[in-house]
XYZ file of N, CA and C in Angstrom:
372
model
N 0.872 -1.412 0.257
C -0.299 0.027 0.043
C 1.127 1.202 -0.055
N 0.464 2.430 -0.596
C 1.058 3.556 -0.800
C 0.989 4.330 0.786
N 1.391 5.022 0.902
C 1.233 6.096 2.443
C 0.268 6.419 2.713
N -0.761 6.988 1.149
C -1.754 7.499 1.389
C -2.851 5.871 1.582
N -2.339 4.626 1.866
C -3.607 3.672 1.829
C -4.071 3.349 0.479
N -3.664 4.139 -0.223
C -4.648 3.946 -1.736
C -3.765 2.746 -2.338
N -4.409 1.551 -2.823
C -3.927 0.458 -3.925
C -3.799 1.246 -5.150
N -2.768 0.908 -5.450
C -1.971 1.307 -6.414
C -2.190 0.145 -7.528
N -1.468 0.416 -8.817
C -1.890 -0.311 -9.833
C -1.466 -1.692 -9.661
N -2.267 -2.811 -10.310
C -1.884 -3.944 -10.175
C -1.298 -4.557 -11.911
N -0.263 -5.301 -11.616
C 0.529 -5.513 -12.975
C 0.187 -7.024 -12.945
N -0.138 -7.837 -14.017
C -0.437 -9.186 -14.216
C 0.285 -9.470 -15.276
N 0.943 -10.073 -15.219
C 2.505 -10.741 -16.240
C 1.932 -12.074 -16.669
N 1.900 -12.785 -17.543
C 1.634 -13.876 -18.382
C 2.895 -14.641 -18.340
N 2.916 -15.881 -17.093
C 3.918 -16.848 -17.201
C 3.971 -17.869 -17.395
N 2.719 -18.319 -18.197
C 2.333 -19.823 -17.872
C 2.451 -20.634 -19.287
N 1.485 -21.027 -20.049
C 1.325 -22.166 -20.812
C 2.602 -21.542 -22.323
N 2.798 -20.301 -22.160
C 3.631 -20.017 -23.770
C 4.562 -18.554 -23.017
N 3.759 -17.663 -22.645
C 4.314 -16.682 -22.350
C 5.090 -16.523 -21.472
N 5.685 -15.998 -21.229
C 7.047 -16.441 -20.167
C 7.859 -17.086 -20.405
N 7.803 -18.175 -21.203
C 8.795 -19.454 -21.118
C 9.382 -19.517 -22.535
N 10.277 -20.458 -22.387
C 11.297 -20.496 -23.519
C 10.713 -21.363 -24.778
N 9.401 -21.759 -24.341
C 9.209 -22.666 -25.453
C 8.301 -21.978 -26.768
N 7.860 -20.506 -26.291
C 7.426 -19.829 -27.867
C 8.686 -18.622 -27.860
N 8.858 -18.238 -26.955
C 9.739 -17.403 -27.335
C 11.166 -17.285 -26.596
N 12.251 -18.197 -27.283
C 13.598 -19.117 -26.793
C 14.412 -17.874 -26.563
N 14.795 -17.117 -27.093
C 15.393 -16.040 -27.254
C 15.602 -14.857 -26.477
N 14.237 -14.954 -25.061
C 14.287 -13.854 -24.782
C 14.446 -14.507 -22.865
N 15.091 -13.669 -22.070
C 15.363 -13.990 -20.701
C 14.214 -13.766 -20.003
N 13.434 -14.509 -19.726
C 12.018 -14.174 -19.115
C 11.773 -13.811 -17.448
N 12.973 -14.488 -17.198
C 13.596 -13.803 -16.115
C 13.569 -12.603 -15.468
N 14.411 -12.123 -16.511
C 15.159 -10.857 -16.247
C 14.337 -9.524 -16.817
N 13.477 -9.884 -17.817
C 12.025 -9.183 -17.745
C 11.541 -9.559 -16.291
N 11.065 -10.219 -16.050
C 9.994 -10.145 -14.797
C 10.907 -9.765 -13.926
N 11.870 -9.554 -13.711
C 12.613 -8.855 -12.217
C 12.757 -7.872 -12.908
N 12.797 -6.955 -14.524
C 12.988 -6.163 -14.453
C 11.533 -4.993 -14.400
N 10.640 -5.858 -14.581
C 9.062 -4.865 -14.470
C 8.989 -5.318 -13.296
N 9.566 -5.969 -12.558
C 8.528 -5.962 -10.816
C 9.740 -5.266 -10.009
N 10.220 -4.684 -10.437
C 11.808 -3.800 -9.438
C 11.148 -2.825 -9.115
N 10.736 -2.208 -9.809
C 10.408 -0.430 -9.106
C 8.867 0.033 -9.864
N 8.303 -0.683 -9.470
C 6.855 0.121 -9.560
C 6.316 0.467 -9.152
N 6.905 0.953 -7.710
C 6.245 2.447 -7.104
C 5.257 1.863 -5.923
N 5.134 2.989 -5.179
C 4.089 2.981 -3.852
C 3.100 2.158 -4.354
N 2.010 1.122 -3.641
C 0.748 0.313 -3.442
C 1.230 -0.478 -4.544
N 1.537 -0.571 -6.047
C 1.648 -1.057 -7.008
C 2.251 -2.537 -6.297
N 1.596 -3.706 -7.284
C 1.804 -5.284 -6.945
C 2.010 -5.675 -8.781
N 3.276 -7.059 -8.609
C 3.521 -7.450 -9.736
C 2.351 -8.821 -9.219
N 1.703 -9.372 -10.224
C 0.911 -10.616 -10.098
C 1.431 -11.681 -11.083
N 2.045 -12.861 -10.983
C 1.917 -13.800 -12.153
C 1.322 -14.747 -12.154
N 0.410 -15.001 -13.813
C -0.569 -15.179 -13.921
C -0.089 -16.876 -15.128
N -0.703 -17.502 -15.131
C -0.461 -18.868 -15.948
C -1.111 -18.271 -17.653
N -2.231 -18.014 -17.669
C -2.636 -17.171 -18.998
C -3.533 -16.481 -19.333
N -3.180 -15.481 -20.174
C -3.980 -14.134 -20.104
C -4.833 -14.185 -21.664
N -4.694 -15.367 -22.039
C -5.253 -16.042 -23.437
C -5.046 -14.458 -24.832
N -3.974 -14.337 -24.917
C -3.208 -13.244 -26.293
C -2.114 -13.897 -26.079
N -2.087 -15.570 -26.589
C -0.948 -16.239 -26.993
C -0.226 -15.443 -27.927
N -0.697 -15.034 -29.078
C -0.106 -14.914 -30.468
C 0.848 -13.317 -30.125
N 0.135 -12.426 -28.784
C 1.184 -11.466 -28.704
C 1.763 -11.248 -27.333
N 2.376 -12.493 -27.318
C 3.055 -12.813 -26.338
C 4.766 -11.745 -26.252
N 5.017 -11.671 -25.679
C 4.651 -11.459 -23.580
C 3.828 -10.206 -23.374
N 2.400 -10.925 -22.489
C 1.391 -10.028 -22.580
C 1.467 -9.491 -20.720
N 1.295 -8.614 -20.781
C 1.111 -7.522 -19.318
C -0.219 -6.956 -19.145
N -0.981 -6.846 -18.272
C -2.327 -6.021 -18.113
C -1.626 -5.171 -16.912
N -1.541 -4.284 -17.226
C -1.720 -2.883 -15.758
C -3.470 -2.695 -15.468
N -3.886 -2.799 -13.947
C -4.990 -2.793 -13.875
C -4.680 -1.279 -13.487
N -5.345 -0.174 -13.334
C -5.628 1.000 -12.961
C -5.818 0.705 -11.249
N -4.748 2.145 -10.629
C -5.384 2.359 -9.007
C -6.622 2.452 -8.687
N -6.724 2.242 -7.499
C -8.157 2.247 -7.427
C -9.201 3.449 -7.218
N -8.141 4.670 -7.267
C -8.757 5.498 -7.562
C -9.375 6.092 -9.204
N -7.757 5.921 -9.891
C -8.197 6.037 -11.503
C -9.855 4.554 -11.989
N -9.593 3.933 -11.311
C -10.631 2.987 -11.600
C -11.763 3.564 -11.547
N -12.476 4.070 -9.855
C -13.638 4.749 -9.586
C -13.884 6.207 -10.626
N -12.314 6.356 -11.126
C -12.800 7.377 -12.254
C -13.368 7.292 -13.660
N -13.242 5.907 -14.038
C -13.646 5.254 -15.219
C -12.154 4.263 -16.060
N -10.920 4.645 -15.699
C -10.226 3.937 -16.307
C -9.796 2.418 -15.808
N -9.606 1.950 -17.459
C -9.465 0.467 -17.277
C -8.543 -0.466 -17.449
N -8.592 -1.716 -17.571
C -7.375 -1.974 -17.497
C -6.461 -2.095 -18.962
N -5.279 -2.180 -18.917
C -4.305 -1.738 -20.471
C -3.818 -2.821 -20.457
N -3.654 -3.427 -21.891
C -3.316 -4.802 -22.296
C -1.512 -3.773 -22.794
N -0.981 -4.680 -22.538
C 0.840 -4.069 -23.172
C 1.004 -5.634 -23.366
N 1.499 -5.350 -24.813
C 1.578 -6.648 -25.476
C 3.287 -6.852 -25.880
N 3.978 -8.075 -26.683
C 5.161 -8.035 -26.290
C 6.235 -7.279 -25.747
N 5.986 -7.866 -24.230
C 6.749 -7.180 -23.445
C 8.005 -8.252 -23.015
N 8.698 -8.235 -24.308
C 10.099 -9.250 -24.332
C 11.191 -9.011 -24.372
N 11.313 -7.807 -24.100
C 13.002 -6.683 -23.714
C 13.056 -5.882 -22.384
N 14.270 -5.803 -21.647
C 14.309 -5.092 -20.371
C 13.918 -3.933 -20.844
N 14.108 -3.245 -21.826
C 13.434 -2.129 -22.309
C 11.981 -1.823 -22.226
N 11.474 -2.693 -22.325
C 9.908 -2.571 -22.626
C 9.586 -3.000 -21.288
N 10.146 -3.458 -20.290
C 9.410 -4.299 -19.344
C 9.518 -2.973 -18.184
N 10.991 -2.220 -18.632
C 11.839 -0.779 -17.742
C 10.435 -0.202 -18.469
N 10.201 0.322 -19.012
C 8.559 1.208 -19.918
C 7.481 1.075 -19.094
N 7.007 0.092 -18.939
C 6.222 -0.330 -18.181
C 6.005 -0.061 -16.903
N 7.351 -0.316 -16.255
C 7.415 -0.088 -15.032
C 7.419 1.323 -14.725
N 8.069 1.949 -15.078
C 7.813 3.526 -14.995
C 6.743 4.105 -15.439
N 5.806 3.323 -16.115
C 4.382 4.044 -16.276
C 3.537 3.676 -14.705
N 3.692 2.600 -14.716
C 2.953 2.459 -13.543
C 3.809 3.219 -12.304
N 4.676 3.444 -12.019
C 5.366 4.000 -10.813
C 4.898 5.661 -11.141
N 4.373 6.169 -12.516
C 4.012 7.338 -12.336
C 2.157 7.308 -12.314
N 2.000 6.765 -11.984
C 0.181 6.244 -11.884
C -0.569 5.205 -12.475
N 0.027 4.907 -13.720
C -0.631 3.915 -14.791
C -1.739 4.501 -15.426
N -2.582 3.553 -15.952
C -4.154 4.151 -16.748
C -5.125 4.912 -16.050
N -5.225 5.844 -16.435
C -6.076 6.888 -15.991
C -5.667 8.039 -15.261
N -4.296 7.824 -14.613
C -3.076 8.670 -13.721
C -2.046 9.116 -14.760
N -1.658 8.398 -15.685
C -0.456 9.224 -16.583
C -0.561 8.410 -17.791
N 0.099 9.413 -18.605
C 0.085 8.748 -20.371
C 1.132 7.858 -20.198
N 0.944 6.475 -21.023
C 1.781 5.829 -20.903
C 3.227 5.910 -22.130
N 3.933 5.683 -22.185
C 5.265 5.525 -22.819
C 4.903 5.454 -23.995
N 5.510 6.527 -25.031
C 5.192 6.128 -25.981
C 6.031 4.992 -27.245
N 7.076 4.259 -26.378
C 7.477 3.029 -27.159
C 7.004 1.424 -26.481
N 6.053 2.162 -25.946
C 5.330 1.001 -25.760
C 3.960 0.766 -26.577
N 3.716 1.691 -27.991
C 2.892 1.296 -28.687
C 1.813 1.587 -28.416
N 1.133 0.647 -29.347
C -0.727 1.040 -28.360
C -0.558 0.072 -27.345
N -1.687 0.745 -26.816
C -2.171 0.386 -25.179
C -3.526 -0.220 -25.981
N -3.625 -1.367 -25.524
C -5.242 -2.193 -25.807
C -6.028 -2.268 -24.974
N -7.534 -2.197 -24.610
C -8.101 -2.874 -23.686
C -8.746 -4.238 -23.688
N -9.514 -4.749 -23.057
C -9.639 -6.121 -23.435
C -10.334 -6.560 -24.690
N -11.198 -5.520 -24.704
C -12.232 -5.845 -26.123
C -11.534 -5.400 -27.678
N -10.388 -4.291 -27.225
C -9.761 -3.691 -28.228
C -8.936 -5.647 -28.761
N -8.388 -5.878 -27.937
C -7.534 -7.359 -27.986
C -8.394 -8.151 -28.587
N -9.480 -8.680 -27.895
C -10.264 -9.668 -28.849
C -10.515 -9.436 -30.334
N -10.620 -8.001 -30.759
C -10.473 -7.790 -31.951
C -9.676 -8.131 -32.962
N -8.247 -7.962 -32.325
C -7.249 -7.924 -33.250
C -6.498 -9.559 -33.012
N -7.251 -10.338 -31.574
C -6.587 -12.194 -31.927
C -8.132 -12.640 -32.361
N -8.956 -12.375 -32.536
C -10.101 -13.444 -32.952
C -9.987 -14.051 -34.325
């Protein structure tokens, strides 16, 4: 929790069936990417690993859930795809540290940030 007691953004990182494993992306150091992402998310934020986020074609997938206040104001979870480098992982962590969805603009280097509905349209 932050010093204000508010829950910060939660970051869900796929580390199961194919994302986060050498089976799908053998040239990615998945442990280093996860460590870089979780190293400095900021106050109240947390990294949660999950088995599958069902967007395997866009591996490695990370979902940034907004902080409680941003969610109450209408912010929705943001899907970041192809988090396969230390630089992309650090860019996500920087965004979360600055507040994440609804509170801070995502770094340009992350490219398109999708919603769950937008993601379904691209993977269907």
